[in-house]
PDB file of C-alpha atoms in Angstrom:
ATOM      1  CA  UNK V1096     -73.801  44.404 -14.578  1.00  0.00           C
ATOM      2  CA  UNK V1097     -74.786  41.436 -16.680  1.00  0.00           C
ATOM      3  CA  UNK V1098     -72.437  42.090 -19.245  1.00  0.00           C
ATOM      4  CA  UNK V1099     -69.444  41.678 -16.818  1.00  0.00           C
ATOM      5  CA  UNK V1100     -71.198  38.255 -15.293  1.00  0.00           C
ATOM      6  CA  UNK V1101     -70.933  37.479 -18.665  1.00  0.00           C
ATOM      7  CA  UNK V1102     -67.453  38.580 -19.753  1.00  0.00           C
ATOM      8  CA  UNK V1103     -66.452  36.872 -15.951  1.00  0.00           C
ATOM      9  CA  UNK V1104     -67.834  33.651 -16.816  1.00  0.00           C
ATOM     10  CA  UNK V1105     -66.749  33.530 -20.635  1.00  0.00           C
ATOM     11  CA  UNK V1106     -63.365  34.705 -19.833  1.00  0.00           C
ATOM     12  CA  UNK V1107     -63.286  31.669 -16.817  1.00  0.00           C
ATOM     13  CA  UNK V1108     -64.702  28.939 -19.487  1.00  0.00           C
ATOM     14  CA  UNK V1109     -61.883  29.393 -21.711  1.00  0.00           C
ATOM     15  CA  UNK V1110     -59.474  29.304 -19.249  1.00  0.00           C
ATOM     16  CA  UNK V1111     -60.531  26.317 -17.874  1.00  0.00           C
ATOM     17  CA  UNK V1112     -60.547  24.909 -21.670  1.00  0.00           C
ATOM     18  CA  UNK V1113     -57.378  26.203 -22.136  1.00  0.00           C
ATOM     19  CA  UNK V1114     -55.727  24.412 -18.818  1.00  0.00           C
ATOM     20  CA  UNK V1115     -58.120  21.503 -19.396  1.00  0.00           C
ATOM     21  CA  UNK V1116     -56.645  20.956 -22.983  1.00  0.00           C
ATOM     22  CA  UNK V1117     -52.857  20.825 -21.761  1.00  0.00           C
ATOM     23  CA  UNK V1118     -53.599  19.232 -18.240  1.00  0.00           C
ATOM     24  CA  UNK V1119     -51.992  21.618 -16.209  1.00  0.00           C
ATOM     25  CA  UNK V1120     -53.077  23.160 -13.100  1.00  0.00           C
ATOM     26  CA  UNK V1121     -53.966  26.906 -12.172  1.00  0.00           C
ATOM     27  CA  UNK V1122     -50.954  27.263 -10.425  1.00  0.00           C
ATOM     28  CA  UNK V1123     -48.662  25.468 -13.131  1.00  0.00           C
ATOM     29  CA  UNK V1124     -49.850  27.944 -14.915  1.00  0.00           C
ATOM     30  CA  UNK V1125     -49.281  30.287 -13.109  1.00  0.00           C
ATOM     31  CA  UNK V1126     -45.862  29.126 -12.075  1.00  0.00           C
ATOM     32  CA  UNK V1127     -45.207  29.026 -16.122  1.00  0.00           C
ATOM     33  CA  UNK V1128     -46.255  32.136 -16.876  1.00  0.00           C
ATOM     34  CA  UNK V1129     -43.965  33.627 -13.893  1.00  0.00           C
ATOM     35  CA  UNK V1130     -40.887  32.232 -15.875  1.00  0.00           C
ATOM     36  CA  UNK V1131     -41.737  32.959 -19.225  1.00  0.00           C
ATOM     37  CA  UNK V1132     -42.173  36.709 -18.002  1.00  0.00           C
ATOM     38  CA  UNK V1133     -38.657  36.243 -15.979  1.00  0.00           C
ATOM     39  CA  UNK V1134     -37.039  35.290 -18.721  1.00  0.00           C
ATOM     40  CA  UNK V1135     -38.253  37.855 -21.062  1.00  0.00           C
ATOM     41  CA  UNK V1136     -37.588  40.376 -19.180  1.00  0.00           C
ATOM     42  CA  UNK V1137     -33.847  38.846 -18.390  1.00  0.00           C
ATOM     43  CA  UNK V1138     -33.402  38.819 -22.065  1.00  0.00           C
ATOM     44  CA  UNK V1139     -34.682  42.558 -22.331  1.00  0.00           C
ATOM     45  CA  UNK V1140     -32.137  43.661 -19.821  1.00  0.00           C
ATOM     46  CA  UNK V1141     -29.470  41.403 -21.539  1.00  0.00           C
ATOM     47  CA  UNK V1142     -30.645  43.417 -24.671  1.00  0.00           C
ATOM     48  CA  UNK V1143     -30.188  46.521 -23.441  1.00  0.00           C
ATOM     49  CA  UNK V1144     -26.948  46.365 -21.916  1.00  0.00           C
ATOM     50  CA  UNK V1145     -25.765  44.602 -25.023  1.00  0.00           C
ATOM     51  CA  UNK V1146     -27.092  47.655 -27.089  1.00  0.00           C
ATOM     52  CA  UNK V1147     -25.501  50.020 -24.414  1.00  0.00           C
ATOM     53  CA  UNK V1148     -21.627  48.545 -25.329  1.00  0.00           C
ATOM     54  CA  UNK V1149     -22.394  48.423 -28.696  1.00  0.00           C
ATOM     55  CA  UNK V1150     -23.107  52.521 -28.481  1.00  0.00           C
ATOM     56  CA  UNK V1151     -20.422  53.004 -26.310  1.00  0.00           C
ATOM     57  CA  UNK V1152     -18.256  51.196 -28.790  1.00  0.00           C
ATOM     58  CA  UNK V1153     -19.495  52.928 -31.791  1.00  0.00           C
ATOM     59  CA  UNK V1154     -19.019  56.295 -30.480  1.00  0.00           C
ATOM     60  CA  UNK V1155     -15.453  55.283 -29.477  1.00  0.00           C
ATOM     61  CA  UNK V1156     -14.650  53.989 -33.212  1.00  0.00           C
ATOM     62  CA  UNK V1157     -16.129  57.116 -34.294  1.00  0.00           C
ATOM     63  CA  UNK V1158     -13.544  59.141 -32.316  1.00  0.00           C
ATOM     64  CA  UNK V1159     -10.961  57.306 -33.925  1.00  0.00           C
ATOM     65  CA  UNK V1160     -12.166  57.944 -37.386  1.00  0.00           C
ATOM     66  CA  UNK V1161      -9.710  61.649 -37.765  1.00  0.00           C
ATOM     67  CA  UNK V1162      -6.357  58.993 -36.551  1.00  0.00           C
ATOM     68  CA  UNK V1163      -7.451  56.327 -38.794  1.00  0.00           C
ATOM     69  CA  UNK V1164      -7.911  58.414 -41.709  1.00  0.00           C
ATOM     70  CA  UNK V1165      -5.098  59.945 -41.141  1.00  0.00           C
ATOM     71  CA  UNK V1166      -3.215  56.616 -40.700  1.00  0.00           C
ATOM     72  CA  UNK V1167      -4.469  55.702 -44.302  1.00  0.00           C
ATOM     73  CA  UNK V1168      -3.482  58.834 -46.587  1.00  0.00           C
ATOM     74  CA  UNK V1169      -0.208  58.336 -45.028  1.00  0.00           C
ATOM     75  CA  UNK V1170      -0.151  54.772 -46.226  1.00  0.00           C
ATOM     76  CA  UNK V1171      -1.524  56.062 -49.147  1.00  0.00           C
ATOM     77  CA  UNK V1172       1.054  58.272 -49.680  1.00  0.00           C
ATOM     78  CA  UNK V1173       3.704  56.204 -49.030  1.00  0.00           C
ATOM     79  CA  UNK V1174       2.343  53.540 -51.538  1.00  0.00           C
ATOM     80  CA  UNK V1175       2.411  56.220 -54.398  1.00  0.00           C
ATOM     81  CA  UNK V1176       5.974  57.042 -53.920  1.00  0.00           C
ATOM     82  CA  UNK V1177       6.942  53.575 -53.871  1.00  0.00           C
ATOM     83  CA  UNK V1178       5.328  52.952 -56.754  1.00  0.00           C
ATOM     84  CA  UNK V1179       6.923  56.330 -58.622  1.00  0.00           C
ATOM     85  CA  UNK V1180      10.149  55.190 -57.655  1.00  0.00           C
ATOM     86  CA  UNK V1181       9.195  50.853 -58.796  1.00  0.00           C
ATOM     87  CA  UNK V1182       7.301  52.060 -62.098  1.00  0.00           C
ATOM     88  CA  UNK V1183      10.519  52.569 -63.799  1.00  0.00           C
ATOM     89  CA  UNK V1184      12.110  49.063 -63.529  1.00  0.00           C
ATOM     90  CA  UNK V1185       8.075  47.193 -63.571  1.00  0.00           C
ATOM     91  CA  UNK V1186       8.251  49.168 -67.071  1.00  0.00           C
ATOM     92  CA  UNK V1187      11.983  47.343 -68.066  1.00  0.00           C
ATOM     93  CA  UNK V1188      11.058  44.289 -66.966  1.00  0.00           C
ATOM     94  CA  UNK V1189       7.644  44.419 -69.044  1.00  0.00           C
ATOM     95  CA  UNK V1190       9.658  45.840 -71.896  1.00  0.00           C
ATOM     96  CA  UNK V1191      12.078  42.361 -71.508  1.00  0.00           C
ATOM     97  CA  UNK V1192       8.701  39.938 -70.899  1.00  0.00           C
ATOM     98  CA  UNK V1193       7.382  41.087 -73.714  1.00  0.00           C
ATOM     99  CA  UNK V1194      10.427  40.705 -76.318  1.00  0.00           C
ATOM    100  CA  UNK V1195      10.626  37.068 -74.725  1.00  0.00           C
ATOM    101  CA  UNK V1196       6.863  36.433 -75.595  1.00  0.00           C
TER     102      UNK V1196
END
């Protein structure tokens, strides 16, 4: 039973250092401590949601993956035969750049 006195009374001496040393009241404190743990846990919630659409986003990209894929070996392909049918000519007109050189 003395050791809780003691931990009572120890535990009330620093707080009264602690509000003491920043001149605020018990119920600033109080007051302060009830909007830092508002805000916190506003800014949790805001968290969460925010990680929420960024799943909800990623798992909608990730459906899109087969299209886009596709979409690019298309373009791929279609690249490679224009190039098939430009490398001829790119290879004349190097062939006259470098006879001017």
């Amino acid at each position: 039973m003395k050791t809780v006195f003691k931990i009572v009374g120890a535990t009330a001496v620093v707080a009264g250092v602690y509000l003491y040393s920043r001149k605020e009241t018990p119920q600033e404190f109080v007051e302060q401590a009830k909007s830092t743990f508002n805000d916190r846990k506003q800014k949790a919630a805001d968290w969460k949601a925010a990680y929420d659409d960024f799943k909800k986003l990623m798992n909608a990209f990730t459906a899109q993956m087969p299209a886009l894929e596709k979409t690019i070996n298309d373009i791929s392909r279609d690249v490679d035969k224009a190039m098939f049918k430009i490398q001829p000519r790119l290879d004349e007109i190097n062939k006259y750049t470098d006879k001017l050189k």
